[in-house]
Amino acid sequence: MSQDFTIQEEESSPINLGSIIGAAKRRFLFFLIPFVLILVGSVIVGLILPPSYLSGGTILVETQQISPDLVESTLNTDPNQRIKAIEQRVMTRESLLKIIDKYNVYGNDRKVMTVSTLVDWMQENIQIAVITSSLGGRRGEATIAFKVGFIHESPQIATDVANELVTLFLSENVRTRTERATEATAFISEEAEKVRRRLAQVESEIVDYKRKNKDALPEHLGLRQNMLERTEMEIRDMRRDIRALEEEKRYLQIELTSARTGRTAEGGLQQSEPAQSLATLKDQLLDVSSRLTDSHPTVISLKKRIEALEQQVEAETAAALAASQGQSSAPTAYNPVVETLQVRISATDEKIAELRRQISAASGRLKDLEAIILEIPQVERGFASLNRTYEDLLAKLNSLETKQAQAQLSQNLEEEKKAERFVLLEPPIIPTEPISPDRPKIMGVGALFALAVGVGFVFLIEFFDKRIRSASELEAVLKHPPIVSIPYIHTQEEAGKQRLKIVFYALIPIAVIALLLVIVHFLYQPLDEIFYKVWMAFDQLRVTLF
């Protein structure tokens, strides 16, 4: 009955715990040896790996001290972009080689390794982290500070290089901002000087243009029009005077004819009807000419009638002269009236000739004035073009002078370090704790790996071992349950060996733990310090919880 119960119990259990325990007892050494070797190896690797120390400083991005509403800086780039730009300048091949040689960063490797490899190592060991702060809403984040650090096996070298990098960042920022502000001021000053030279050139062109077209300047248009009107009035007056003189001359000629024939004005010399009509028409023409132009139909009609009457009067005068000459074919005595009339006629002719010369001169001036007035719009267009150019250049110069003053203020702001600047908030200090390797993590991962390898090793050995150790294994082979199962009987000698084996197995973990503690104490950190740190951690945890 006991046999059947044992066999059924083995068959009913999906996981044979007894077989697992038995396999663990049989293969304990196969588990323990790889476990101990891998665990010790991971501890040794964690302790042998050289420590790396990180030393770094924090640089604050300080905003402009003077309100931008009063003085606006010429450099309004994002601090993050400026940090990236300075990083590219600081981490150049030449700068990094100077730092490597100055602090002997890589020791003898400097003589063996290539320059490119050393520079790559240096760049990988430099750490730059930007610290941002949220502005709220959709405004994004603003850079308020950044950290500059260096990783090295020597904490002193890490500190020295970090200090050098921080100094380079600070000095490069000051140099870059001052240089850009100076360049902006110089550029604007140069542009303003170019505009001044161009403005002086345009002023000279305006003076030359005025000198060349002094008679047709737009501002003289009103004066020229007044002169034109006065000249036209003078011509009309002189023509009226000529007509009056011609009328007077004709009257004198009639008197001269009468005097030669022996008749005088007192004797009842009367003007003919055509002469009287001619005088009337000339008076009408003078009156109309003051109100109408020469091309007006009324003026033209009056001139034609006057011309016809003048021809008729001249014909009558000629006939009267011929009759007087026929009557006095014999020489006559001296007549003072005739002499006086002849003198007056000669004076009248001279006056008429002088007035005609004056009309000719006035007509020439009139043509010149008309030509000048016609030329003024063209001159005005050219003058307006020069004036527009002058005004544009003047406005540009005023704007550049304003910007120049602003750029000079910005330059002073940068030189006196009142603008946005980098301020060393925390200088690099000598680190006391390495950042790598993470020895507890390496040891923990090594322990897990050692456990997995040990269990896997035992599983493989059991898998390939085909010996039968239980009734269920025998039944699986024979395809028939066994009749009886006889348990193994241990002797006293075997029991003693079993106890010694258990003691040995118990001593092995103790020895391994003791070896690990010795390695940690002498190669990593004294145990009393580790115990003190653990004690402080537990005490802090207790205070936090309770």
Tab-separated table of C-alpha atoms in Angstrom, residues 41-479:
chain	number	residue	atom	x	y	z
A	41	GLY	CA	34.838	38.035	-10.719
A	42	SER	CA	32.110	40.692	-10.804
A	43	VAL	CA	33.297	42.027	-7.451
A	44	ILE	CA	36.878	42.103	-8.650
A	45	VAL	CA	35.843	43.787	-11.916
A	46	GLY	CA	33.801	46.365	-10.005
A	47	LEU	CA	36.743	47.077	-7.704
A	48	ILE	CA	39.439	47.016	-10.376
A	49	LEU	CA	37.718	49.359	-12.807
A	50	PRO	CA	39.313	52.807	-12.430
A	51	PRO	CA	37.022	55.409	-10.876
A	52	SER	CA	35.918	58.445	-12.879
A	53	TYR	CA	35.312	61.768	-11.159
A	54	LEU	CA	33.108	64.586	-12.421
A	55	SER	CA	33.920	68.148	-11.489
A	56	GLY	CA	31.797	70.960	-12.797
A	57	GLY	CA	30.715	74.509	-12.266
A	58	THR	CA	27.353	76.236	-12.662
A	59	ILE	CA	27.169	79.442	-14.718
A	60	LEU	CA	24.166	81.709	-14.306
A	61	VAL	CA	22.732	83.521	-17.330
A	62	GLU	CA	22.044	86.919	-15.780
A	63	THR	CA	19.619	89.205	-17.562
A	64	GLN	CA	20.391	92.796	-18.552
A	65	GLN	CA	20.729	95.046	-15.509
A	66	ILE	CA	19.431	98.171	-17.263
A	67	SER	CA	15.894	98.104	-18.619
A	68	PRO	CA	15.762	97.339	-22.364
A	69	ASP	CA	13.287	100.203	-22.705
A	70	LEU	CA	16.128	102.597	-21.829
A	71	VAL	CA	19.060	100.906	-23.566
A	72	GLU	CA	18.476	98.095	-26.018
A	73	SER	CA	21.287	95.629	-26.583
A	74	THR	CA	22.416	94.834	-30.120
A	75	LEU	CA	22.714	91.141	-29.166
A	76	ASN	CA	19.266	89.636	-28.638
A	77	THR	CA	20.041	86.017	-29.494
A	78	ASP	CA	18.723	83.131	-27.460
A	79	PRO	CA	21.121	82.236	-24.579
A	80	ASN	CA	20.912	78.588	-25.571
A	81	GLN	CA	22.115	79.393	-29.077
A	82	ARG	CA	24.896	81.560	-27.683
A	83	ILE	CA	25.971	78.728	-25.362
A	84	LYS	CA	26.099	76.362	-28.339
A	85	ALA	CA	28.152	78.858	-30.337
A	86	ILE	CA	30.606	79.395	-27.474
A	87	GLU	CA	30.814	75.626	-26.995
A	88	GLN	CA	31.917	75.218	-30.606
A	89	ARG	CA	34.611	77.877	-30.141
A	90	VAL	CA	35.864	76.481	-26.834
A	91	MET	CA	35.919	72.862	-27.991
A	92	THR	CA	38.074	73.452	-31.018
A	93	ARG	CA	41.041	71.225	-31.682
A	94	GLU	CA	43.548	73.919	-30.779
A	95	SER	CA	41.891	74.872	-27.483
A	96	LEU	CA	41.511	71.276	-26.324
A	97	LEU	CA	45.130	70.460	-27.168
A	98	LYS	CA	46.272	73.437	-25.092
A	99	ILE	CA	44.253	72.175	-22.121
A	100	ILE	CA	45.573	68.618	-22.592
A	101	ASP	CA	49.182	69.826	-22.610
A	102	LYS	CA	48.665	72.354	-19.806
A	103	TYR	CA	47.258	69.867	-17.280
A	104	ASN	CA	48.761	66.648	-18.682
A	105	VAL	CA	45.264	65.220	-18.945
A	106	TYR	CA	46.153	61.895	-20.559
A	107	GLY	CA	49.690	61.446	-19.287
A	108	ASN	CA	51.806	59.128	-21.394
A	109	ASP	CA	48.939	58.524	-23.803
A	110	ARG	CA	49.715	61.996	-25.189
A	111	LYS	CA	52.891	60.589	-26.732
A	112	VAL	CA	51.337	57.367	-27.985
A	113	MET	CA	47.816	58.200	-29.130
A	114	THR	CA	46.994	60.344	-32.145
A	115	VAL	CA	45.856	63.902	-31.689
A	116	SER	CA	42.431	63.169	-33.162
A	117	THR	CA	41.849	60.355	-30.682
A	118	LEU	CA	42.855	62.527	-27.730
A	119	VAL	CA	40.603	65.342	-28.889
A	120	ASP	CA	37.695	62.888	-29.288
A	121	TRP	CA	38.293	61.586	-25.759
A	122	MET	CA	38.386	65.127	-24.452
A	123	GLN	CA	35.151	66.058	-26.182
A	124	GLU	CA	33.418	62.917	-24.863
A	125	ASN	CA	34.506	63.690	-21.290
A	126	ILE	CA	33.286	67.306	-21.396
A	127	GLN	CA	29.707	67.664	-20.196
A	128	ILE	CA	27.546	70.735	-20.817
A	129	ALA	CA	24.012	70.712	-19.463
A	130	VAL	CA	21.549	73.592	-19.915
A	131	ILE	CA	19.176	74.460	-17.060
A	132	THR	CA	15.852	75.840	-18.224
A	133	SER	CA	12.816	77.280	-16.529
A	134	SER	CA	9.247	77.261	-17.789
A	135	LEU	CA	7.820	80.655	-18.711
A	136	GLY	CA	4.241	79.469	-18.511
A	137	GLY	CA	1.588	79.177	-21.201
A	138	ARG	CA	2.882	78.976	-24.748
A	139	ARG	CA	5.998	80.979	-24.097
A	140	GLY	CA	8.098	77.845	-23.782
A	141	GLU	CA	11.198	77.597	-21.640
A	142	ALA	CA	13.995	80.049	-20.905
A	143	THR	CA	17.624	79.198	-20.258
A	144	ILE	CA	18.561	80.432	-16.785
A	145	ALA	CA	21.885	78.633	-16.245
A	146	PHE	CA	24.122	75.863	-17.536
A	147	LYS	CA	26.692	73.484	-16.099
A	148	VAL	CA	30.153	72.819	-17.463
A	149	GLY	CA	31.957	69.708	-16.218
A	150	PHE	CA	34.796	67.335	-17.003
A	151	ILE	CA	35.206	63.608	-16.247
A	152	HIS	CA	38.619	62.170	-15.390
A	153	GLU	CA	40.206	59.423	-13.299
A	154	SER	CA	42.014	62.059	-11.258
A	155	PRO	CA	39.714	64.374	-9.241
A	156	GLN	CA	42.368	67.096	-9.279
A	157	ILE	CA	42.727	67.032	-13.060
A	158	ALA	CA	38.948	66.958	-13.443
A	159	THR	CA	38.706	70.069	-11.248
A	160	ASP	CA	41.529	71.896	-13.033
A	161	VAL	CA	40.102	71.211	-16.482
A	162	ALA	CA	36.584	72.161	-15.358
A	163	ASN	CA	37.909	75.473	-14.002
A	164	GLU	CA	39.704	76.091	-17.282
A	165	LEU	CA	36.556	75.370	-19.285
A	166	VAL	CA	34.451	77.641	-17.062
A	167	THR	CA	37.025	80.421	-17.496
A	168	LEU	CA	37.000	79.930	-21.253
A	169	PHE	CA	33.201	80.101	-21.378
A	170	LEU	CA	33.097	83.303	-19.323
A	171	SER	CA	35.897	85.038	-21.204
A	172	GLU	CA	34.632	83.909	-24.607
A	173	ASN	CA	31.162	85.243	-23.830
A	174	VAL	CA	32.552	88.653	-22.817
A	175	ARG	CA	34.878	88.764	-25.819
A	176	THR	CA	32.161	87.706	-28.266
A	177	ARG	CA	29.555	90.157	-27.001
A	178	THR	CA	32.014	93.065	-26.862
A	179	GLU	CA	33.387	92.225	-30.290
A	180	ARG	CA	29.942	91.998	-31.856
A	181	ALA	CA	28.820	95.248	-30.233
A	182	THR	CA	31.998	96.959	-31.500
A	183	GLU	CA	31.492	95.523	-34.982
A	184	ALA	CA	27.872	96.723	-34.997
A	185	THR	CA	28.948	100.239	-33.977
A	186	ALA	CA	31.729	100.295	-36.576
A	187	PHE	CA	29.415	99.021	-39.309
A	188	ILE	CA	26.716	101.593	-38.604
A	189	SER	CA	29.339	104.375	-38.390
A	190	GLU	CA	30.786	103.310	-41.732
A	191	GLU	CA	27.335	103.239	-43.323
A	192	ALA	CA	26.551	106.681	-41.882
A	193	GLU	CA	29.812	108.045	-43.297
A	194	LYS	CA	28.940	106.622	-46.721
A	195	VAL	CA	25.550	108.321	-46.576
A	196	ARG	CA	27.206	111.610	-45.525
A	197	ARG	CA	29.534	111.474	-48.512
A	198	ARG	CA	26.654	110.682	-50.839
A	199	LEU	CA	24.598	113.492	-49.264
A	200	ALA	CA	27.430	115.974	-49.839
A	201	GLN	CA	27.664	114.783	-53.436
A	202	VAL	CA	23.925	115.294	-53.963
A	203	GLU	CA	24.168	118.764	-52.402
A	204	SER	CA	26.917	119.625	-54.889
A	205	GLU	CA	24.760	118.275	-57.709
A	206	ILE	CA	21.851	120.449	-56.534
A	207	VAL	CA	24.079	123.551	-56.429
A	208	ASP	CA	25.440	122.806	-59.916
A	209	TYR	CA	21.931	122.136	-61.200
A	210	LYS	CA	20.695	125.441	-59.771
A	211	ARG	CA	23.646	127.290	-61.230
A	212	LYS	CA	23.117	125.689	-64.622
A	213	ASN	CA	19.361	126.398	-64.616
A	214	LYS	CA	19.363	129.596	-62.581
A	215	ASP	CA	16.931	131.328	-64.956
A	216	ALA	CA	14.405	128.465	-64.984
A	217	LEU	CA	14.231	127.545	-61.318
A	218	PRO	CA	10.749	126.532	-60.124
A	219	GLU	CA	10.784	129.089	-57.321
A	220	HIS	CA	11.172	131.852	-59.954
A	221	LEU	CA	8.063	130.821	-61.874
A	222	GLY	CA	5.886	133.534	-60.317
A	223	LEU	CA	8.559	136.165	-60.976
A	224	ARG	CA	8.901	135.062	-64.618
A	225	GLN	CA	5.162	135.157	-65.115
A	226	ASN	CA	4.995	138.677	-63.659
A	227	MET	CA	7.850	139.740	-65.931
A	228	LEU	CA	6.014	138.187	-68.888
A	229	GLU	CA	2.860	140.091	-68.051
A	230	ARG	CA	4.761	143.365	-67.599
A	231	THR	CA	6.557	142.852	-70.918
A	232	GLU	CA	3.282	142.157	-72.710
A	233	MET	CA	1.801	145.291	-71.139
A	234	GLU	CA	4.847	147.313	-72.206
A	235	ILE	CA	4.505	146.012	-75.784
A	236	ARG	CA	0.820	146.909	-75.835
A	237	ASP	CA	1.556	150.366	-74.446
A	238	MET	CA	4.313	150.965	-76.992
A	239	ARG	CA	2.065	149.829	-79.827
A	240	ARG	CA	-0.613	152.177	-78.597
A	241	ASP	CA	1.980	154.958	-78.497
A	242	ILE	CA	3.072	154.087	-82.027
A	243	ARG	CA	-0.516	154.291	-83.234
A	244	ALA	CA	-0.932	157.632	-81.501
A	245	LEU	CA	2.331	158.901	-83.027
A	246	GLU	CA	1.318	157.687	-86.456
A	247	GLU	CA	-2.002	159.460	-86.054
A	248	GLU	CA	-0.185	162.579	-84.976
A	249	LYS	CA	2.180	162.251	-87.926
A	250	ARG	CA	-0.729	161.925	-90.319
A	251	TYR	CA	-2.359	165.001	-88.829
A	252	LEU	CA	0.926	166.886	-89.138
A	253	GLN	CA	1.238	165.809	-92.763
A	254	ILE	CA	-2.260	167.157	-93.444
A	255	GLU	CA	-1.307	170.429	-91.811
A	256	LEU	CA	1.918	170.483	-93.783
A	257	THR	CA	-0.040	170.024	-96.999
A	258	SER	CA	-2.438	172.776	-96.024
A	259	ALA	CA	0.424	175.108	-95.137
A	260	ARG	CA	2.054	174.536	-98.482
A	261	THR	CA	-1.206	175.240	-100.283
A	262	GLY	CA	-1.665	178.446	-98.345
A	263	ARG	CA	-4.417	177.195	-96.044
A	264	THR	CA	-4.025	176.975	-92.315
A	265	ALA	CA	-5.887	175.307	-89.576
A	266	GLU	CA	-7.433	178.627	-88.710
A	267	GLY	CA	-8.725	178.913	-92.226
A	268	GLY	CA	-11.159	176.128	-91.657
A	269	LEU	CA	-9.049	173.022	-92.423
A	270	GLN	CA	-11.270	170.173	-91.619
A	271	GLN	CA	-10.457	166.462	-91.457
A	272	SER	CA	-12.089	164.244	-94.068
A	273	GLU	CA	-14.684	161.665	-93.122
A	274	PRO	CA	-12.297	158.659	-93.597
A	275	ALA	CA	-9.764	160.314	-91.272
A	276	GLN	CA	-12.412	160.844	-88.633
A	277	SER	CA	-13.597	157.197	-88.956
A	278	LEU	CA	-9.967	156.038	-88.742
A	279	ALA	CA	-9.452	157.932	-85.489
A	280	THR	CA	-12.632	156.443	-84.064
A	281	LEU	CA	-11.630	152.868	-85.008
A	282	LYS	CA	-8.158	153.332	-83.533
A	283	ASP	CA	-9.693	154.468	-80.275
A	284	GLN	CA	-11.915	151.385	-80.303
A	285	LEU	CA	-8.906	149.159	-81.054
A	286	LEU	CA	-6.992	150.622	-78.123
A	287	ASP	CA	-9.930	149.998	-75.836
A	288	VAL	CA	-10.471	146.407	-77.056
A	289	SER	CA	-6.747	145.523	-76.997
A	290	SER	CA	-6.621	146.189	-73.263
A	291	ARG	CA	-9.267	143.520	-72.741
A	292	LEU	CA	-8.801	141.002	-75.596
A	293	THR	CA	-5.891	139.219	-77.222
A	294	ASP	CA	-4.622	139.862	-80.749
A	295	SER	CA	-6.145	136.605	-81.987
A	296	HIS	CA	-9.664	137.622	-80.973
A	297	PRO	CA	-12.055	138.069	-83.943
A	298	THR	CA	-13.095	141.579	-82.839
A	299	VAL	CA	-9.478	142.735	-82.743
A	300	ILE	CA	-8.746	141.176	-86.144
A	301	SER	CA	-11.855	142.852	-87.698
A	302	LEU	CA	-10.896	146.274	-86.292
A	303	LYS	CA	-7.362	145.942	-87.640
A	304	LYS	CA	-8.612	145.129	-91.133
A	305	ARG	CA	-11.019	148.140	-91.190
A	306	ILE	CA	-8.243	150.414	-89.850
A	307	GLU	CA	-5.885	149.173	-92.566
A	308	ALA	CA	-8.465	149.878	-95.271
A	309	LEU	CA	-9.170	153.372	-93.928
A	310	GLU	CA	-5.429	154.128	-93.648
A	311	GLN	CA	-4.992	153.268	-97.317
A	312	GLN	CA	-7.922	155.538	-98.191
A	313	VAL	CA	-6.550	158.421	-96.074
A	314	GLU	CA	-3.080	158.009	-97.611
A	315	ALA	CA	-4.606	158.142	-101.085
A	316	GLU	CA	-6.466	161.356	-100.223
A	317	THR	CA	-3.303	162.877	-98.724
A	318	ALA	CA	-1.281	161.998	-101.823
A	319	ALA	CA	-3.906	163.562	-104.048
A	320	ALA	CA	-3.893	166.743	-101.947
A	321	LEU	CA	-0.076	166.933	-102.117
A	322	ALA	CA	-0.128	166.534	-105.881
A	323	ALA	CA	-2.689	169.297	-106.208
A	324	SER	CA	-0.679	171.646	-104.014
A	325	GLN	CA	2.481	170.965	-105.980
A	326	GLY	CA	0.656	171.686	-109.249
A	327	GLN	CA	-0.594	174.996	-107.928
A	328	SER	CA	2.756	176.128	-106.658
A	329	SER	CA	5.109	175.066	-109.411
A	330	ALA	CA	7.038	178.260	-108.972
A	331	PRO	CA	9.334	178.577	-105.969
A	332	THR	CA	7.739	180.065	-102.927
A	333	ALA	CA	9.096	182.115	-100.138
A	334	TYR	CA	10.293	180.769	-96.802
A	335	ASN	CA	7.395	179.571	-94.630
A	336	PRO	CA	8.208	178.993	-90.891
A	337	VAL	CA	5.011	176.987	-90.351
A	338	VAL	CA	6.092	174.480	-92.984
A	339	GLU	CA	9.526	174.225	-91.394
A	340	THR	CA	8.032	173.639	-87.949
A	341	LEU	CA	5.711	170.966	-89.234
A	342	GLN	CA	8.543	169.190	-91.016
A	343	VAL	CA	10.616	169.189	-87.807
A	344	ARG	CA	7.704	167.799	-85.826
A	345	ILE	CA	7.128	165.088	-88.427
A	346	SER	CA	10.796	164.099	-88.303
A	347	ALA	CA	10.687	163.926	-84.485
A	348	THR	CA	7.568	161.819	-84.651
A	349	ASP	CA	9.272	159.421	-87.101
A	350	GLU	CA	12.213	159.090	-84.738
A	351	LYS	CA	9.901	158.371	-81.825
A	352	ILE	CA	8.053	155.761	-83.867
A	353	ALA	CA	11.354	154.133	-84.895
A	354	GLU	CA	12.567	154.114	-81.263
A	355	LEU	CA	9.315	152.577	-80.057
A	356	ARG	CA	9.559	149.906	-82.727
A	357	ARG	CA	13.115	149.076	-81.627
A	358	GLN	CA	11.866	148.863	-78.053
A	359	ILE	CA	9.008	146.612	-79.161
A	360	SER	CA	11.496	144.371	-80.976
A	361	ALA	CA	13.681	144.140	-77.873
A	362	ALA	CA	10.645	143.540	-75.663
A	363	SER	CA	9.432	140.852	-78.086
A	364	GLY	CA	12.824	139.147	-77.781
A	365	ARG	CA	12.587	139.276	-74.005
A	366	LEU	CA	9.052	137.979	-74.261
A	367	LYS	CA	10.183	135.002	-76.310
A	368	ASP	CA	12.990	134.334	-73.850
A	369	LEU	CA	10.575	134.482	-70.927
A	370	GLU	CA	8.150	132.155	-72.696
A	371	ALA	CA	10.965	129.718	-73.422
A	372	ILE	CA	12.090	129.898	-69.784
A	373	ILE	CA	8.550	129.347	-68.498
A	374	LEU	CA	8.171	126.359	-70.830
A	375	GLU	CA	11.503	124.988	-69.561
A	376	ILE	CA	10.613	125.388	-65.871
A	377	PRO	CA	8.459	122.143	-65.621
A	378	GLN	CA	11.338	120.060	-67.028
A	379	VAL	CA	13.807	121.757	-64.687
A	380	GLU	CA	11.342	121.240	-61.844
A	381	ARG	CA	11.194	117.491	-62.537
A	382	GLY	CA	14.958	117.178	-62.418
A	383	PHE	CA	15.130	119.386	-59.349
A	384	ALA	CA	12.376	117.346	-57.649
A	385	SER	CA	14.304	114.144	-58.383
A	386	LEU	CA	17.432	115.580	-56.796
A	387	ASN	CA	15.377	116.847	-53.847
A	388	ARG	CA	13.804	113.408	-53.335
A	389	THR	CA	17.222	111.824	-53.371
A	390	TYR	CA	18.439	114.428	-50.917
A	391	GLU	CA	15.464	113.955	-48.598
A	392	ASP	CA	15.824	110.152	-48.698
A	393	LEU	CA	19.521	110.371	-47.925
A	394	LEU	CA	18.875	112.869	-45.148
A	395	ALA	CA	16.217	110.624	-43.584
A	396	LYS	CA	18.545	107.625	-43.905
A	397	LEU	CA	21.378	109.593	-42.320
A	398	ASN	CA	19.159	110.651	-39.422
A	399	SER	CA	18.085	107.051	-38.911
A	400	LEU	CA	21.679	105.812	-39.064
A	401	GLU	CA	22.816	108.478	-36.624
A	402	THR	CA	20.072	107.387	-34.223
A	403	LYS	CA	21.113	103.758	-34.642
A	404	GLN	CA	24.752	104.756	-34.255
A	405	ALA	CA	23.993	106.405	-30.923
A	406	GLN	CA	22.018	103.313	-29.876
A	407	ALA	CA	24.853	101.021	-30.970
A	408	GLN	CA	27.357	103.114	-29.027
A	409	LEU	CA	25.168	102.836	-25.929
A	410	SER	CA	24.943	99.085	-26.461
A	411	GLN	CA	28.710	98.897	-26.836
A	412	ASN	CA	29.171	100.821	-23.595
A	413	LEU	CA	26.639	98.485	-22.009
A	414	GLU	CA	28.683	95.454	-23.071
A	415	GLU	CA	32.042	96.961	-22.115
A	416	GLU	CA	30.807	97.914	-18.649
A	417	LYS	CA	29.206	94.450	-18.263
A	418	LYS	CA	25.720	95.802	-17.688
A	419	ALA	CA	24.085	93.713	-20.423
A	420	GLU	CA	23.124	90.047	-20.279
A	421	ARG	CA	26.137	88.165	-18.988
A	422	PHE	CA	27.408	84.834	-17.646
A	423	VAL	CA	28.085	84.796	-13.904
A	424	LEU	CA	29.880	81.949	-12.143
A	425	LEU	CA	27.348	80.672	-9.620
A	426	GLU	CA	29.183	77.587	-8.317
A	427	PRO	CA	32.865	77.055	-9.125
A	428	PRO	CA	34.179	73.543	-9.736
A	429	ILE	CA	35.388	71.761	-6.612
A	430	ILE	CA	37.439	68.596	-6.122
A	431	PRO	CA	34.975	65.663	-6.139
A	432	THR	CA	35.121	63.091	-3.354
A	433	GLU	CA	32.851	60.465	-4.862
A	434	PRO	CA	33.324	58.929	-8.305
A	435	ILE	CA	30.435	58.908	-10.724
A	436	SER	CA	31.576	55.639	-12.291
A	437	PRO	CA	31.832	52.715	-12.118
A	438	ASP	CA	28.670	51.963	-10.174
A	439	ARG	CA	30.163	49.186	-8.083
A	440	PRO	CA	26.980	48.151	-6.243
A	441	LYS	CA	25.184	47.865	-9.547
A	442	ILE	CA	28.018	45.839	-11.086
A	443	MET	CA	28.077	43.509	-8.060
A	444	GLY	CA	24.290	43.147	-8.062
A	445	VAL	CA	24.174	42.354	-11.767
A	446	GLY	CA	27.124	39.960	-11.287
A	447	ALA	CA	25.309	38.161	-8.448
A	448	LEU	CA	22.178	37.739	-10.541
A	449	PHE	CA	24.230	36.538	-13.487
A	450	ALA	CA	26.157	34.104	-11.229
A	451	LEU	CA	22.860	32.737	-9.854
A	452	ALA	CA	21.460	32.302	-13.373
A	453	VAL	CA	24.636	30.588	-14.604
A	454	GLY	CA	24.724	28.255	-11.571
A	455	VAL	CA	21.098	27.238	-11.957
A	456	GLY	CA	21.499	26.860	-15.702
A	457	PHE	CA	24.608	24.726	-15.241
A	458	VAL	CA	22.789	22.400	-12.827
A	459	PHE	CA	19.818	22.192	-15.206
A	460	LEU	CA	22.059	21.222	-18.141
A	461	ILE	CA	23.845	18.520	-16.154
A	462	GLU	CA	20.554	17.064	-14.952
A	463	PHE	CA	19.165	17.241	-18.485
A	464	PHE	CA	22.005	15.236	-19.988
A	465	ASP	CA	22.218	12.775	-17.016
A	466	LYS	CA	20.068	9.747	-17.977
A	467	ARG	CA	20.379	7.805	-14.680
A	468	ILE	CA	17.144	6.665	-12.966
A	469	ARG	CA	16.657	7.908	-9.418
A	470	SER	CA	12.899	7.566	-8.761
A	471	ALA	CA	10.013	5.209	-9.304
A	472	SER	CA	8.351	7.618	-11.701
A	473	GLU	CA	11.494	7.742	-13.877
A	474	LEU	CA	11.612	3.916	-13.879
A	475	GLU	CA	7.910	3.706	-14.779
A	476	ALA	CA	8.538	6.182	-17.629
A	477	VAL	CA	11.262	3.928	-18.976
A	478	LEU	CA	9.538	0.515	-18.458
A	479	LYS	CA	6.041	1.743	-19.283
